[in-house]
XYZ file of C-alpha atoms in Angstrom:
254
model
C 0.000 0.000 0.000
C 1.405 3.434 -0.871
C 2.684 5.501 2.008
C 0.188 8.046 3.247
C -2.990 6.239 2.210
C -4.099 5.902 5.812
C -3.473 9.620 6.370
C -6.698 10.396 4.505
C -8.463 10.207 7.889
C -7.418 10.321 11.521
C -8.859 7.107 12.924
C -8.365 4.718 15.807
C -8.238 0.979 15.225
C -9.728 -1.329 17.842
C -7.244 -3.538 19.657
C -8.174 -7.018 18.490
C -9.879 -8.896 21.291
C -10.727 -5.766 23.300
C -14.357 -4.926 22.519
C -14.506 -2.235 25.249
C -11.654 -0.210 23.732
C -13.791 2.823 22.936
C -16.114 3.116 25.901
C -14.255 6.218 27.161
C -13.856 7.829 23.713
C -16.494 10.418 22.764
C -18.828 9.754 19.838
C -17.448 6.411 18.603
C -18.682 5.024 15.286
C -18.362 1.231 15.040
C -16.804 0.768 11.595
C -16.617 -2.572 9.774
C -14.140 -3.271 6.975
C -13.828 -6.387 4.803
C -10.242 -6.095 3.575
C -7.071 -5.322 5.481
C -6.261 -2.570 2.967
C -9.611 -0.770 3.354
C -9.372 2.808 4.602
C -12.267 5.128 5.512
C -11.038 7.885 3.216
C -13.209 10.956 2.935
C -15.902 9.525 5.212
C -13.325 9.090 7.966
C -12.027 12.616 7.449
C -15.491 14.159 7.614
C -16.519 12.178 10.690
C -13.308 13.207 12.425
C -14.046 16.855 11.607
C -17.483 16.346 13.171
C -15.805 15.062 16.381
C -16.530 11.370 15.879
C -14.005 8.563 16.326
C -13.896 5.362 14.300
C -13.650 2.035 16.128
C -12.582 -0.114 13.171
C -13.252 -3.863 13.197
C -12.547 -6.512 10.554
C -14.659 -9.627 11.241
C -12.988 -11.340 8.275
C -9.720 -11.099 10.250
C -11.294 -12.372 13.462
C -12.185 -9.078 15.140
C -15.163 -9.380 17.514
C -18.274 -7.278 17.085
C -19.438 -5.764 20.377
C -22.408 -7.161 22.255
C -22.977 -3.828 23.986
C -23.996 -1.154 21.477
C -24.818 1.557 24.005
C -21.438 3.376 23.775
C -21.774 3.886 20.019
C -23.161 6.828 18.083
C -23.599 4.823 14.889
C -22.480 1.906 12.735
C -20.653 2.271 9.415
C -20.159 -0.774 7.161
C -17.826 -0.475 4.176
C -17.587 -2.548 0.997
C -15.508 -5.549 0.036
C -14.779 -7.947 -2.837
C -17.055 -10.693 -1.538
C -20.783 -11.192 -2.147
C -23.406 -11.206 0.569
C -24.500 -14.520 -0.956
C -21.153 -16.207 -0.243
C -21.398 -19.084 2.217
C -18.972 -17.623 4.752
C -19.586 -17.894 8.513
C -18.241 -14.400 9.234
C -20.715 -12.866 6.743
C -23.646 -14.670 8.344
C -22.480 -13.586 11.804
C -22.058 -10.011 10.636
C -25.545 -9.874 9.136
C -27.041 -11.357 12.306
C -25.234 -8.609 14.225
C -26.655 -5.968 11.838
C -30.138 -7.200 12.768
C -29.297 -6.295 16.370
C -28.086 -2.852 15.285
C -31.417 -2.210 13.574
C -33.363 -3.491 16.580
C -31.379 -1.104 18.789
C -32.317 1.778 16.439
C -28.689 2.798 16.102
C -27.839 4.926 13.038
C -26.532 2.608 10.307
C -24.792 3.500 7.051
C -23.860 0.794 4.557
C -21.493 1.489 1.672
C -21.672 -0.849 -1.374
C -21.417 -4.305 0.269
C -22.657 -2.675 3.487
C -25.784 -1.498 1.639
C -26.286 -4.946 0.130
C -25.973 -6.496 3.594
C -28.634 -4.128 4.902
C -30.930 -5.010 2.000
C -30.443 -8.749 2.523
C -31.004 -8.489 6.281
C -34.290 -6.738 5.473
C -35.359 -9.600 3.209
C -34.435 -8.254 -0.242
C -32.556 -10.159 -2.934
C -28.996 -9.246 -3.909
C -27.829 -10.430 -7.318
C -25.696 -9.608 -10.385
C -27.121 -7.495 -13.204
C -29.220 -9.539 -15.635
C -27.006 -8.296 -18.507
C -23.787 -9.005 -16.563
C -23.053 -5.263 -16.335
C -20.453 -4.140 -13.812
C -20.109 -0.520 -12.719
C -16.466 0.447 -12.185
C -15.764 4.168 -12.316
C -17.914 7.306 -12.164
C -21.620 6.968 -12.976
C -24.728 9.090 -12.627
C -27.207 8.779 -9.787
C -30.448 10.733 -9.601
C -32.465 11.773 -6.562
C -35.971 10.382 -6.344
C -38.830 12.578 -5.200
C -38.410 11.160 -1.684
C -34.641 11.659 -1.821
C -34.502 15.313 -2.844
C -33.842 16.497 0.701
C -30.689 14.346 0.942
C -29.408 14.017 -2.630
C -28.588 16.363 -5.466
C -30.891 15.972 -8.491
C -27.936 14.510 -10.418
C -24.520 13.431 -9.140
C -21.547 11.561 -10.574
C -20.327 9.077 -7.973
C -17.700 6.351 -7.781
C -18.808 2.749 -8.202
C -17.097 -0.638 -8.054
C -19.614 -3.482 -8.022
C -21.329 -6.194 -10.034
C -24.157 -7.039 -7.622
C -27.207 -4.903 -7.025
C -30.061 -5.108 -4.552
C -33.824 -5.071 -4.663
C -35.534 -2.433 -2.568
C -36.486 -3.990 0.783
C -40.136 -3.978 1.788
C -40.907 -0.799 3.699
C -37.747 0.980 2.523
C -37.720 4.353 0.748
C -35.741 4.683 -2.492
C -33.646 7.858 -2.336
C -31.509 7.645 -5.489
C -31.602 5.632 -8.698
C -29.101 4.854 -11.451
C -29.043 4.062 -15.155
C -27.794 0.461 -14.935
C -28.677 -0.464 -11.345
C -31.973 1.223 -10.446
C -31.558 1.092 -6.661
C -28.622 3.277 -5.621
C -29.605 4.569 -2.179
C -32.368 3.815 0.293
C -33.531 4.478 3.816
C -35.200 2.037 6.159
C -36.918 3.629 9.126
C -35.356 6.944 10.053
C -31.840 5.736 10.959
C -30.656 3.064 8.509
C -29.230 4.033 5.107
C -27.583 2.114 2.298
C -25.748 3.551 -0.708
C -24.461 1.392 -3.557
C -21.663 3.808 -4.455
C -18.419 4.860 -2.742
C -18.474 8.476 -1.495
C -15.306 7.857 0.548
C -12.951 7.878 -2.432
C -9.906 10.153 -2.552
C -7.521 10.553 -5.486
C -5.013 8.328 -3.718
C -7.627 5.631 -3.179
C -8.738 5.676 -6.836
C -5.090 5.366 -7.845
C -4.624 2.404 -5.487
C -7.853 0.615 -6.463
C -7.247 0.952 -10.201
C -3.696 -0.329 -9.787
C -4.594 -3.308 -7.603
C -7.733 -4.112 -9.621
C -6.346 -3.400 -13.093
C -7.385 -6.852 -14.348
C -11.055 -5.946 -13.753
C -11.057 -2.803 -15.872
C -11.698 -4.547 -19.194
C -15.262 -5.641 -18.484
C -18.500 -4.220 -19.898
C -19.080 -0.629 -18.714
C -15.862 -0.598 -16.648
C -14.005 2.671 -17.125
C -10.285 2.874 -17.775
C -7.869 3.907 -15.049
C -7.322 7.227 -16.814
C -11.067 7.914 -16.986
C -11.470 7.150 -13.293
C -8.633 9.430 -12.207
C -10.013 12.198 -14.413
C -13.472 11.613 -12.950
C -12.155 11.899 -9.418
C -10.541 15.239 -10.229
C -13.732 16.497 -11.873
C -16.420 15.283 -9.473
C -14.752 14.990 -6.053
C -15.531 18.530 -4.879
C -19.266 18.077 -5.421
C -19.237 14.636 -3.779
C -17.337 15.962 -0.760
C -19.791 18.834 -0.333
C -22.727 16.427 -0.526
C -21.098 13.910 1.835
C -20.564 16.412 4.631
C -24.233 17.398 4.636
C -25.391 13.791 4.316
C -23.315 12.614 7.298
C -24.620 15.449 9.469
C -28.196 14.502 8.599
C -27.530 10.796 9.137
C -26.167 11.302 12.636
C -28.555 14.083 13.672
C -31.096 11.504 14.838
C -28.600 10.253 17.423
C -27.792 13.698 18.815
């Protein structure tokens, strides 16, 4: 991993095996990652600016998920290369834990895989596109009528996925896309899922397109050069939107 990638956000990693690590830290956000190289990027930076601290856990690496949710201000679940449909014990355990988060009415934000996990926990199907389309790069999303208060009418956002999700029963669709119709949704007033990656920095796009170069030749996948150019062009608008979105997401817990 290139030096400085973790400097995109000031975060605290949980000591493995010490679930109570953050009880004395103000405003902790329980943050789940699914790869050792995952960083919180712009989301981590914005949450830090808002005086939140990230307690980062990786269940895939054996990190425990806390039984006691009362110290936490919210739960943030990032993406990963796996599918929610994979027959992996840690995925099943994580989704069972997400059910407890929802029952506790804790603010939840799922990014890409994290959104698909939320959808599956709520009973919706998660599956590849019927035309085998993969979104890798910058694509348009559009606010629905119900999503206008939280989303711009049209945004270009970063995507890296081949699975999409059905809208769970009782959920509100907030943003739609051209290839994958369900791009963002809310369930209740505290749980949100977004298919795209608002956390991306220029350094992260550079790293992802280098490490995943073999995946850039598929249908609708953009070239590395297109993705870097897209980041330079659209990142300011995404960052402005993200700051407002995170404030609104966590306002219910204030």
